[in-house]
Short mmCIF file of C-alpha atoms in Angstrom, two decimals:
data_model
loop_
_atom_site.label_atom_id
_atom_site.label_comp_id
_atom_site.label_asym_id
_atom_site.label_seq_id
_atom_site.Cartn_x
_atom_site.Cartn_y
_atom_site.Cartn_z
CA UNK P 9 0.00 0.00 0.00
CA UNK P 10 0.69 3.28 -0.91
CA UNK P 11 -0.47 6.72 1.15
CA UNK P 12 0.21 10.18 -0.39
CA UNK P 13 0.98 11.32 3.19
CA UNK P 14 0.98 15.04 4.98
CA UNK P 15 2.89 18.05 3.17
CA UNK P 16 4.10 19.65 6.59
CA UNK P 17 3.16 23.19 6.28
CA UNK P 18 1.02 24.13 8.96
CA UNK P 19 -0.92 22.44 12.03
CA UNK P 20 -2.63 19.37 11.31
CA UNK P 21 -6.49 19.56 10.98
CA UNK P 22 -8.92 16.62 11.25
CA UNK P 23 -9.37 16.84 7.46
CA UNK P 24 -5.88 15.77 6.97
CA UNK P 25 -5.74 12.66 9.59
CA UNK P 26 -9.08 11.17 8.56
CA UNK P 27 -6.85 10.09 5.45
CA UNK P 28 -4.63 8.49 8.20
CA UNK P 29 -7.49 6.87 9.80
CA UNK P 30 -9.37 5.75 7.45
CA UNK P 31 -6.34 3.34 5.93
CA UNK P 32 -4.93 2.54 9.40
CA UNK P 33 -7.94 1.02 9.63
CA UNK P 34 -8.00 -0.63 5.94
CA UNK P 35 -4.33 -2.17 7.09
CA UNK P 36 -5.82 -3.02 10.13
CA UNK P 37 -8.58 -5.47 8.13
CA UNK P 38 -5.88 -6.65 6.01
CA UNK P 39 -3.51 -7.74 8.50
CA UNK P 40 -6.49 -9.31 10.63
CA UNK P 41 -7.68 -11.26 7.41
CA UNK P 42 -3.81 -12.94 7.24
CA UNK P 43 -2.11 -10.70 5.37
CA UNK P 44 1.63 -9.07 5.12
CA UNK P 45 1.46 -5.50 4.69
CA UNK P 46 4.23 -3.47 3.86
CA UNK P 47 2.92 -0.03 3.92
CA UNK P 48 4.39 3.38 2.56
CA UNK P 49 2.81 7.05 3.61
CA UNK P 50 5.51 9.81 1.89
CA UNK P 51 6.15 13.36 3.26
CA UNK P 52 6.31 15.74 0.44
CA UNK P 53 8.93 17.56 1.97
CA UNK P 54 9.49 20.37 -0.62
CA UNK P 55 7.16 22.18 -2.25
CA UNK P 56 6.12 25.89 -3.30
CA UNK P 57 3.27 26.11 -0.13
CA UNK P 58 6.01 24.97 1.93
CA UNK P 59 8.87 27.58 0.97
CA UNK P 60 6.29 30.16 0.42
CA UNK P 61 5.25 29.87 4.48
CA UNK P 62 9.00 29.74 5.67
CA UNK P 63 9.55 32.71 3.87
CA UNK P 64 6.45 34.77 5.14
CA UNK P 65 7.99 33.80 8.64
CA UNK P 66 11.52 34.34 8.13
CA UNK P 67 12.40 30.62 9.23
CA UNK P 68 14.71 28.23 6.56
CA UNK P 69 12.68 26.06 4.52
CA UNK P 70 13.62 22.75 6.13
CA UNK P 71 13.37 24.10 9.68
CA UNK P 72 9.74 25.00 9.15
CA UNK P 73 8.73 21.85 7.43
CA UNK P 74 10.41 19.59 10.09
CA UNK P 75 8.39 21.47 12.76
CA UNK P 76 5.21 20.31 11.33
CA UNK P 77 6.43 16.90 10.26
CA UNK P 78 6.66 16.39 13.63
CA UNK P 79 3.10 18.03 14.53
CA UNK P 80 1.99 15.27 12.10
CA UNK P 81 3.81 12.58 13.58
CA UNK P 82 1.99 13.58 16.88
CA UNK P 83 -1.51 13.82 15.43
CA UNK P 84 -0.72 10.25 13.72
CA UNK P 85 0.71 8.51 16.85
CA UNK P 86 -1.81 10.46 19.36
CA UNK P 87 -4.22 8.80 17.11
CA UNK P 88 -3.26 5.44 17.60
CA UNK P 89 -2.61 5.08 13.40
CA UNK P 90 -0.01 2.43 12.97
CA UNK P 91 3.37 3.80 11.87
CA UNK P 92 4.58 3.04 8.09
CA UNK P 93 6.92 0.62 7.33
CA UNK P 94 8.67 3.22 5.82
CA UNK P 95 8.33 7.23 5.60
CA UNK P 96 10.50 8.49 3.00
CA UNK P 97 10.79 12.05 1.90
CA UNK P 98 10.80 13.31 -1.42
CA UNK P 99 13.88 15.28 -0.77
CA UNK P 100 15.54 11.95 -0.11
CA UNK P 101 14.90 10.25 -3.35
CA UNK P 102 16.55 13.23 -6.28
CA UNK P 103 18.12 9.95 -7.81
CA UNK P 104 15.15 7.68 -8.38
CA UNK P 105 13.67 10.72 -9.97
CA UNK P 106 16.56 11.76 -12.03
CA UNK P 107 16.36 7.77 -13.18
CA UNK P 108 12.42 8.53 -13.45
CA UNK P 109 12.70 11.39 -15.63
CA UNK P 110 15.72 10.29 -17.90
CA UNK P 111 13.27 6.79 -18.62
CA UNK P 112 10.17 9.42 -19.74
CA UNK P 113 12.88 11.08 -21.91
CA UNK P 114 14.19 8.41 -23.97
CA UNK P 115 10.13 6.80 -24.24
CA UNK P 116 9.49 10.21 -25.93
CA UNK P 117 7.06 11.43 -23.10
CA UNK P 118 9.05 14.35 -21.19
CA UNK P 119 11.41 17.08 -22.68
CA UNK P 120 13.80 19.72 -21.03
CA UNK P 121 13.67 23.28 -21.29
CA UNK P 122 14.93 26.10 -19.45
CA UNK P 123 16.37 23.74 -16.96
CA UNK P 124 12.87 22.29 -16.20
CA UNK P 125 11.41 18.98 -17.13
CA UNK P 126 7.98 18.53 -18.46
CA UNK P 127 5.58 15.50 -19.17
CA UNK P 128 4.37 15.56 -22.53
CA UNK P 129 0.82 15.06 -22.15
CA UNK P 130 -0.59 15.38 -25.85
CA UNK P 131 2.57 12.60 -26.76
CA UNK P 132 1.51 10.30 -24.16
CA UNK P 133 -2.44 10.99 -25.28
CA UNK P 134 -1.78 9.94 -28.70
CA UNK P 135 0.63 6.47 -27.80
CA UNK P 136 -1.18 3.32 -27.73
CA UNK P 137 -2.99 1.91 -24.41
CA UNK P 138 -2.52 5.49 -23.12
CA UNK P 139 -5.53 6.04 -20.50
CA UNK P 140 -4.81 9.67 -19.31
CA UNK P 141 -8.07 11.20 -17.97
CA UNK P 142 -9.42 7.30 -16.96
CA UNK P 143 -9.15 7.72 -13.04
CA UNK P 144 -10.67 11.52 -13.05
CA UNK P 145 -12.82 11.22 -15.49
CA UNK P 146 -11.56 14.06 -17.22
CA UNK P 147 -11.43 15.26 -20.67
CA UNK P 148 -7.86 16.24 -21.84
CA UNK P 149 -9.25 18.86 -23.81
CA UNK P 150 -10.50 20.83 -20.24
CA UNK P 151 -7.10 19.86 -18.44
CA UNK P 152 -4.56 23.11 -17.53
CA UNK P 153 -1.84 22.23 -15.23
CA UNK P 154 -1.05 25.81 -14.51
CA UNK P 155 2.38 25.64 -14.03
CA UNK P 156 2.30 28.82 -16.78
CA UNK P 157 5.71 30.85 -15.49
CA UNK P 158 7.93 29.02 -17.72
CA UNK P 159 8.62 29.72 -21.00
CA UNK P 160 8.93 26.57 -23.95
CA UNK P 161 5.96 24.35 -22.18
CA UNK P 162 4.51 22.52 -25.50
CA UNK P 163 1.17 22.71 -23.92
CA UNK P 164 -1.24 23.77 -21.01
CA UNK P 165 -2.15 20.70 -19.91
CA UNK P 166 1.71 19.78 -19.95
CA UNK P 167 2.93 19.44 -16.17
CA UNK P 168 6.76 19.74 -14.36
CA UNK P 169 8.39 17.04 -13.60
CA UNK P 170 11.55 19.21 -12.63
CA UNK P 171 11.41 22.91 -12.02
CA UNK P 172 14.37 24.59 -12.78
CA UNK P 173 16.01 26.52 -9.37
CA UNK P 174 15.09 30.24 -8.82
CA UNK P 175 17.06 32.43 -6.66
CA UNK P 176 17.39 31.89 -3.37
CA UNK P 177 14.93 28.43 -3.51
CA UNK P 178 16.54 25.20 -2.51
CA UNK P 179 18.01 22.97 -5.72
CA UNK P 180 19.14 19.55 -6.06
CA UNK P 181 21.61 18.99 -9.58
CA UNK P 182 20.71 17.20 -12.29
CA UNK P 183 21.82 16.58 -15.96
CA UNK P 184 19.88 18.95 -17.09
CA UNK P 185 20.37 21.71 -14.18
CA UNK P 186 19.84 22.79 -10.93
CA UNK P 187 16.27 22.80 -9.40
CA UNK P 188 13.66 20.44 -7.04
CA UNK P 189 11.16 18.04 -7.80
CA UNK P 190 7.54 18.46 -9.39
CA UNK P 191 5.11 17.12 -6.75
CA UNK P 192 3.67 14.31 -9.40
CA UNK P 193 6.88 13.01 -9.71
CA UNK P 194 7.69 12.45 -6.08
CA UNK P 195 5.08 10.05 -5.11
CA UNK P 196 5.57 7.91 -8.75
CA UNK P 197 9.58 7.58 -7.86
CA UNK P 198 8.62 7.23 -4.42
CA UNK P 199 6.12 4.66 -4.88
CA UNK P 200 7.72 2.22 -7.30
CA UNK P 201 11.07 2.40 -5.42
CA UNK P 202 9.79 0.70 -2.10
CA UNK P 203 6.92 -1.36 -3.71
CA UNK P 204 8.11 -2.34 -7.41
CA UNK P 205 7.01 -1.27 -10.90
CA UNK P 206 3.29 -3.32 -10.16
CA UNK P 207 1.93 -3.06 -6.34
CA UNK P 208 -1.50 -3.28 -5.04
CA UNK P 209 -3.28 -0.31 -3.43
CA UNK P 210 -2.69 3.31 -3.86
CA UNK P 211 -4.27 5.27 -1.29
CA UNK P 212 -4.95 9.25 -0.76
CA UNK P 213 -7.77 12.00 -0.14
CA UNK P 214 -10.48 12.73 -2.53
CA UNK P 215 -8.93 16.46 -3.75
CA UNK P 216 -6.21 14.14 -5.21
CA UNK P 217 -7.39 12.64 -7.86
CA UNK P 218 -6.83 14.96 -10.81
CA UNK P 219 -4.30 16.11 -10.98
CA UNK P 220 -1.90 14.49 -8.72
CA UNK P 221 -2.61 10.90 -8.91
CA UNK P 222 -4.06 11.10 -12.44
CA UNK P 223 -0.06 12.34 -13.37
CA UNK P 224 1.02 9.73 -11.47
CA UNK P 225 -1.07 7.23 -13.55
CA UNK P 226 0.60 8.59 -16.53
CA UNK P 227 4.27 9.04 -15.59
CA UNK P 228 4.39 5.51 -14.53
CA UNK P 229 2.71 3.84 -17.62
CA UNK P 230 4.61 6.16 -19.18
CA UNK P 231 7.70 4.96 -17.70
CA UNK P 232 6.79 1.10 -18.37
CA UNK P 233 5.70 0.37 -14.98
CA UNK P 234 2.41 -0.80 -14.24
CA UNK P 235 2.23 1.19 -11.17
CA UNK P 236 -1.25 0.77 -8.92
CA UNK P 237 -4.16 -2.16 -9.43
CA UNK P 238 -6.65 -0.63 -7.03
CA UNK P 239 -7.16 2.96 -6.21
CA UNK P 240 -8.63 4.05 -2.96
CA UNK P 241 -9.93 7.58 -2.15
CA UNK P 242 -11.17 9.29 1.19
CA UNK P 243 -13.87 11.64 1.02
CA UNK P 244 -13.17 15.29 2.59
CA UNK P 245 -14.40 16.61 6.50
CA UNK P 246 -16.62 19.40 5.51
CA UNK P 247 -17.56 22.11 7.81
CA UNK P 248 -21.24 23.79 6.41
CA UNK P 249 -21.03 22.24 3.45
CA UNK P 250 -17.50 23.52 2.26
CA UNK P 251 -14.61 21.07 2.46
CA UNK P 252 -11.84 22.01 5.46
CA UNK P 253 -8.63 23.96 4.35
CA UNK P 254 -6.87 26.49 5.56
CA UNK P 255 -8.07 29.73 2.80
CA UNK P 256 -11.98 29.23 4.14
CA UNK P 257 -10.34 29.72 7.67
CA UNK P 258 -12.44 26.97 9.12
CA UNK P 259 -9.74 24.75 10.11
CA UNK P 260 -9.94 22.45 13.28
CA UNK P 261 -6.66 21.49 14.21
CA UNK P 262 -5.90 17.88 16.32
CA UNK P 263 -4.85 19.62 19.68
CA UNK P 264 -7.76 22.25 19.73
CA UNK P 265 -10.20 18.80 19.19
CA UNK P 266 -8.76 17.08 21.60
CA UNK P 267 -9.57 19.96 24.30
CA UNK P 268 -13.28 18.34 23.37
CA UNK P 269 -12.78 15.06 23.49
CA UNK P 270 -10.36 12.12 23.59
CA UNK P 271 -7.98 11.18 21.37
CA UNK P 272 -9.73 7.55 21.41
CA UNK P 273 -13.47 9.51 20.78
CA UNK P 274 -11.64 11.59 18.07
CA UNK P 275 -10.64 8.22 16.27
CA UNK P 276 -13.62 7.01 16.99
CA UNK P 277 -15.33 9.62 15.45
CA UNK P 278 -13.04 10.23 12.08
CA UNK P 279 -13.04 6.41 11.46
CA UNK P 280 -17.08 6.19 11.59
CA UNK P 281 -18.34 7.13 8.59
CA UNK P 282 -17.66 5.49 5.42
CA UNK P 283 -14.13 6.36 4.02
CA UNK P 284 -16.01 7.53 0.86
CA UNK P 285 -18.35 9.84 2.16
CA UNK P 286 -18.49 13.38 3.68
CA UNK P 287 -17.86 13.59 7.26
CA UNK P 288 -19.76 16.83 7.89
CA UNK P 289 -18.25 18.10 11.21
CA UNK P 290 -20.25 19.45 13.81
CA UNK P 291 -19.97 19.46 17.88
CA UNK P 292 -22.72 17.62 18.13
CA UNK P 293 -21.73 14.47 15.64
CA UNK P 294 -18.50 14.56 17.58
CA UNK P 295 -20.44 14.39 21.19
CA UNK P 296 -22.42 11.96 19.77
CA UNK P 297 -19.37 10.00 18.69
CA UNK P 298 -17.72 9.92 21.69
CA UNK P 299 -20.77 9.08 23.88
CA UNK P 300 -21.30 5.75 21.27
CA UNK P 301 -17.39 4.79 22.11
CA UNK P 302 -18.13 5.66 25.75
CA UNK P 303 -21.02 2.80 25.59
CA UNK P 304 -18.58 0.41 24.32
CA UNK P 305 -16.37 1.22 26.88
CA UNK P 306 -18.34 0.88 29.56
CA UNK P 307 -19.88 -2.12 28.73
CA UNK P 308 -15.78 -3.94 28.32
CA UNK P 309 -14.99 -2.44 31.43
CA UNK P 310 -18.00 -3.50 33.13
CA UNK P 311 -17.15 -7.06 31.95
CA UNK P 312 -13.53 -7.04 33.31
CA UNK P 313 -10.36 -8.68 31.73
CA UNK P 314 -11.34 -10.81 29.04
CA UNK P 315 -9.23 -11.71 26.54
CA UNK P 316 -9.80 -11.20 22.26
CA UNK P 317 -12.64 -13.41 21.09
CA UNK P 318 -13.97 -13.80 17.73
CA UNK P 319 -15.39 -11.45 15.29
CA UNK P 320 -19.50 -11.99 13.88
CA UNK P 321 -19.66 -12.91 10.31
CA UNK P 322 -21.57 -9.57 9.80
CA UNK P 323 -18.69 -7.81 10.93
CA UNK P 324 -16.33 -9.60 8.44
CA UNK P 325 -19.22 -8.91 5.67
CA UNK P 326 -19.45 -5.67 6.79
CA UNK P 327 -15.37 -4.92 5.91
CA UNK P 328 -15.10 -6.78 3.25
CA UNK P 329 -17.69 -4.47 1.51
CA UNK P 330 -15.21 -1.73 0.98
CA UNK P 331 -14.83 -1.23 4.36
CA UNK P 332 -18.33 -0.57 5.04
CA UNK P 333 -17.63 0.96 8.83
CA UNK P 334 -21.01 1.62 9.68
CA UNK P 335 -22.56 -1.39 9.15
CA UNK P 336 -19.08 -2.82 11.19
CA UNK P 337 -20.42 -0.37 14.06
CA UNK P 338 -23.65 -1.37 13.95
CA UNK P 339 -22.39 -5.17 15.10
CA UNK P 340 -20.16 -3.95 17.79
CA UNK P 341 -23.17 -1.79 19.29
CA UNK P 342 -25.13 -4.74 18.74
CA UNK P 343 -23.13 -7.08 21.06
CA UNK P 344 -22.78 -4.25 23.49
CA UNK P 345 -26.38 -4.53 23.79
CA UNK P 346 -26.70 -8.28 23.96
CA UNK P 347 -24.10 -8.48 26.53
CA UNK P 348 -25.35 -5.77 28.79
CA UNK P 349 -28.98 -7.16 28.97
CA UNK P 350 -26.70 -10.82 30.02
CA UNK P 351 -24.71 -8.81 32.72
CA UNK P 352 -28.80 -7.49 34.09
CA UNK P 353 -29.66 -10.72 34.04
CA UNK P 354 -26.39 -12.18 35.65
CA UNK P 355 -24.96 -14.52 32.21
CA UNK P 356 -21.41 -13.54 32.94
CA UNK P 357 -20.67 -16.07 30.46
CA UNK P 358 -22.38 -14.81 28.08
CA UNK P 359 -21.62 -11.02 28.84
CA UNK P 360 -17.53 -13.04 28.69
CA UNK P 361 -17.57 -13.83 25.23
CA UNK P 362 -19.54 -10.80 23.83
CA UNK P 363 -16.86 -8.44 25.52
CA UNK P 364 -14.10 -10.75 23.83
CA UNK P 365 -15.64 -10.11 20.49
CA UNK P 366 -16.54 -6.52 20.83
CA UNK P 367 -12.90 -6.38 21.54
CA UNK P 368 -11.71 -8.10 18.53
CA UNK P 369 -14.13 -5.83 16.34
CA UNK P 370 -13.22 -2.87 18.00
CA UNK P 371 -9.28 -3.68 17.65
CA UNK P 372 -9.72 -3.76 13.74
CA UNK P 373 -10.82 -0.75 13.93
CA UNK P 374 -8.25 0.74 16.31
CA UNK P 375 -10.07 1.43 19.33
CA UNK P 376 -10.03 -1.47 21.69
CA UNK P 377 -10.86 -0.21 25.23
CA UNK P 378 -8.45 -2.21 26.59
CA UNK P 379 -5.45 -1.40 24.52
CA UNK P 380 -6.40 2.51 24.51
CA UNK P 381 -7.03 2.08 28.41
CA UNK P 382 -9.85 3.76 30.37
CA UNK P 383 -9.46 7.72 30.23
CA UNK P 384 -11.25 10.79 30.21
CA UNK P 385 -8.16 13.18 29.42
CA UNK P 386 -4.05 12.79 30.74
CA UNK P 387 -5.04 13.75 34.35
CA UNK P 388 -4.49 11.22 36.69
CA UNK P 389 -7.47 12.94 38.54
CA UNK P 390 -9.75 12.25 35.57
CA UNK P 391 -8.08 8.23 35.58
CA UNK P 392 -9.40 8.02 39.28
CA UNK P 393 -12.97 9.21 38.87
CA UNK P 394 -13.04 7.27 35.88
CA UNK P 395 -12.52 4.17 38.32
CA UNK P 396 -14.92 5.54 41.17
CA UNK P 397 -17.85 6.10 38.64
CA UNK P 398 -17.82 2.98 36.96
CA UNK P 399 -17.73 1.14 40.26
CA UNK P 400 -20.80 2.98 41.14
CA UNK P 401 -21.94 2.19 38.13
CA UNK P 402 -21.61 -1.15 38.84
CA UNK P 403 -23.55 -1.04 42.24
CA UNK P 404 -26.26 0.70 40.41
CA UNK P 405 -26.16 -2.19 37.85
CA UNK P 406 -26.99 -4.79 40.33
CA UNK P 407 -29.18 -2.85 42.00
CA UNK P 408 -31.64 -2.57 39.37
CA UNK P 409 -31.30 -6.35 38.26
CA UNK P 410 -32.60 -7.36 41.88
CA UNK P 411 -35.10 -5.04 41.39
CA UNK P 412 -33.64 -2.85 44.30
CA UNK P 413 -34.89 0.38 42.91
CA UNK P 414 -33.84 2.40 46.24
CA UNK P 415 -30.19 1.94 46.27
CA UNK P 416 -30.28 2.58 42.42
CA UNK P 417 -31.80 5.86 42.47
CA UNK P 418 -29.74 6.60 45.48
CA UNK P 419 -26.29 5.76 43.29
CA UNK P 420 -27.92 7.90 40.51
CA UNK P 421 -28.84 10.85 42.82
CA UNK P 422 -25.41 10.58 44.35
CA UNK P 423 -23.54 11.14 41.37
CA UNK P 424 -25.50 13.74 40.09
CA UNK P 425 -25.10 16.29 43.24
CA UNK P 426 -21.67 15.50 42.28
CA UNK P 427 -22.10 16.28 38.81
CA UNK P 428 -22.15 13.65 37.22
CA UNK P 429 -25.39 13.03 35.03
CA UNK P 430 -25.47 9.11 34.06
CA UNK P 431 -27.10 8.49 30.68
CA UNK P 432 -29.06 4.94 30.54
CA UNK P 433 -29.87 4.17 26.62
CA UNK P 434 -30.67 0.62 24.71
CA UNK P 435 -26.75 0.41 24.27
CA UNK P 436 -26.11 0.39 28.29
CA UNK P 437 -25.35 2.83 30.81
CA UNK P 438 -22.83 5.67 30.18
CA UNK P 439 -22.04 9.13 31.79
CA UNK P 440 -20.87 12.10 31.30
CA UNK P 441 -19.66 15.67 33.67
CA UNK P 442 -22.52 18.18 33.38
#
């Protein structure tokens, strides 16, 4: 697998890390059906955004992308998204792309000029089995690639593979001059370096597909290599309608969300819709989240240590319909229920092995209680009450199952002059701070 990963030029926002979710959790199903994965998510590490930012704030170029390599890192590893098996950076591969470009050169698909290195697009249109436009959709004829500041481009829709160096911008040498890479090129050299000239899945967000992975398409076929057999897109987090980014100034970053909820809800949350559909942000889909992984929760820690059991078959049908999440949700909350009307009516056993499966569910999809631990934030305050309520919890529990309705409305009064307002719905019991 493949993942166009984060070009570090700013704070991470939930937009960017539901691409991280969504195919941490896509590995997740593939190692849990058997598999070996050897996955690859890139940092485009130079890049005119990037040099244009440093600049604005006075800072070198590969100081201020390092910063916020790091911020992604964070937001990745916070997360709980499984690290690659590799990370390279485009600034660390000049020489596959020198060998990428000189290939596309002698095949008659890219031509120097001025120092910079184009992909002839209206060449590669007219070879045979050329398919440029087949992943987009797009008509050539509408294409402009808008790299329009250099002079001898054959045509608009013709893209850089190499831009020759301006003054004072950071340059790499080549054979045919000094400049950096063309952000197409990158991921192709990138790509086919760690995983071969054929590989299987080629992941990335939605705003990718033309024109960055549609060039990439064409470079590598191109270039003789049969690049990608599946291609896998995320859908965008939209606030009212209008996708996130950082020009409609309606940016959430990781660290303000997770002064909302935590880092396990946030996952929760990202990871819960279908990978291809809009996630329309609001507070109240995300309090809504976290309350459904708080019902989980409760119900595995209500349970005890159990250990992994086995997943339902509609949970296995569920994923293997292109990851179809919320259907997988819908047969975790399921077994919560099941298992906490067998804890009211006192089958541990049974209440045993649906815990053990909720778990295994849950783990595909990277939020097993257990393994994220029982938390409300980093205080160790917060840890403690989290203990004290659910063992009141508990006593409240019992007490309605014998039909003891005194004690329970005692527990519940009890926590609520302490603020605490507990929530009872047909998944179990949760609560909340009011």
């Amino acid at each position: 697998m493949y993942l166009c990963g984060a070009t570090p030029q700013a704070q991470p926002h939930i937009g960017h890390v539901r691409s991280g979710v969504a195919f941490d959790i896509l590995r997740r199903w593939l190692l849990a059906k058997g598999l070996d994965v050897a996955f690859v998510r890139n940092v485009t590490d130079i890049d005119d955004k990037i040099l244009t930012k440093a600049v604005e704030h006075g800072r070198p170029w590969w100081e201020w992308v390092s910063t916020y390599e790091r911020e992604f890192t964070w937001a990745y590893n916070t997360l709980g998204v499984l690290p690659p098996s590799v990370e390279p950076r485009a600034t660390g591969h000049v020489t596959q792309m020198v060998e990428y470009m000189q290939r596309l050169i002698d095949n008659g698909f890219a031509y120097e000029v001025n120092g910079s290195v184009y992909f002839d697009v209206a060449a590669w249109v007219a070879a045979e089995g050329s398919d440029y436009g087949s992943l987009s959709g797009n008509r050539v004829e509408d294409m402009e690639q808008g790299e329009t500041d250099n002079f001898g481009k054959r045509g608009p829709q013709d893209f850089a593979l190499w831009k020759a160096a301006k003054p004072g911008e950071p340059s790499w040498p080549t054979p045919w001059g000094e400049g950096r890479p063309g952000w197409h090129l990158e991921c192709s050299a990138m790509a086919t370096y760690y995983l071969g000239a054929e590989f299987d899945i080629h992941c990335g967000g939605l705003d990718l597909q033309f024109p960055h992975h549609e060039n990439e398409i064409a470079q590598a076929h191109a270039a003789g290599d049969g690049f990608a057999r599946y291609w896998m897109h995320n859908h965008w987090v939209t606030m009212a309608g209008e996708k996130m980014s950082k020009s409609l100034g309606n940016v959430l970053s990781v660290p303000n969300m997770l002064e909302k909820v935590r880092p396990v809800e946030l996952r929760y949350y990202l990871g819960s819709a279908h990978y291809r559909s809009v996630l329309e942000y609001s507070e109240g889909a995300l309090t809504e989240a976290a309350a459904g992984y708080r019902r989980i929760e409760a119900f595995v820690d209500r349970v005890g240590e159990v250990e992994v059991g086995e997943r339902t078959a509609g949970f296995d049908a569920a994923m293997d319909e292109d990851l179809a999440v919320p259907k997988a949700l819908a047969e975790i909350h399921n077994a919560v229920r099941e298992g906490n009307s067998a804890l009211a009516t006192g089958d541990v056993d049974k209440a045993r092995e649906l815990a053990g499966s909720v778990r295994a569910m849950t783990g595909v999809l990277g939020f097993d209680p257990v393994e994220w631990g029982t938390q409300t934030d980093d205080s160790a305050a917060h840890d403690a009450l989290e203990v004290l309520v659910h063992a009141e919890l508990e006593r409240r529990a019992t007490a309605r199952a014998e039909k003891d309705w005194a004690v329970a409305d005692e527990v519940r009064d009890r926590l609520a002059a302490a603020g605490i307002e507990v929530v009872d719905t047909a998944d179990g019991v949760s609560w909340k701070l009011q």
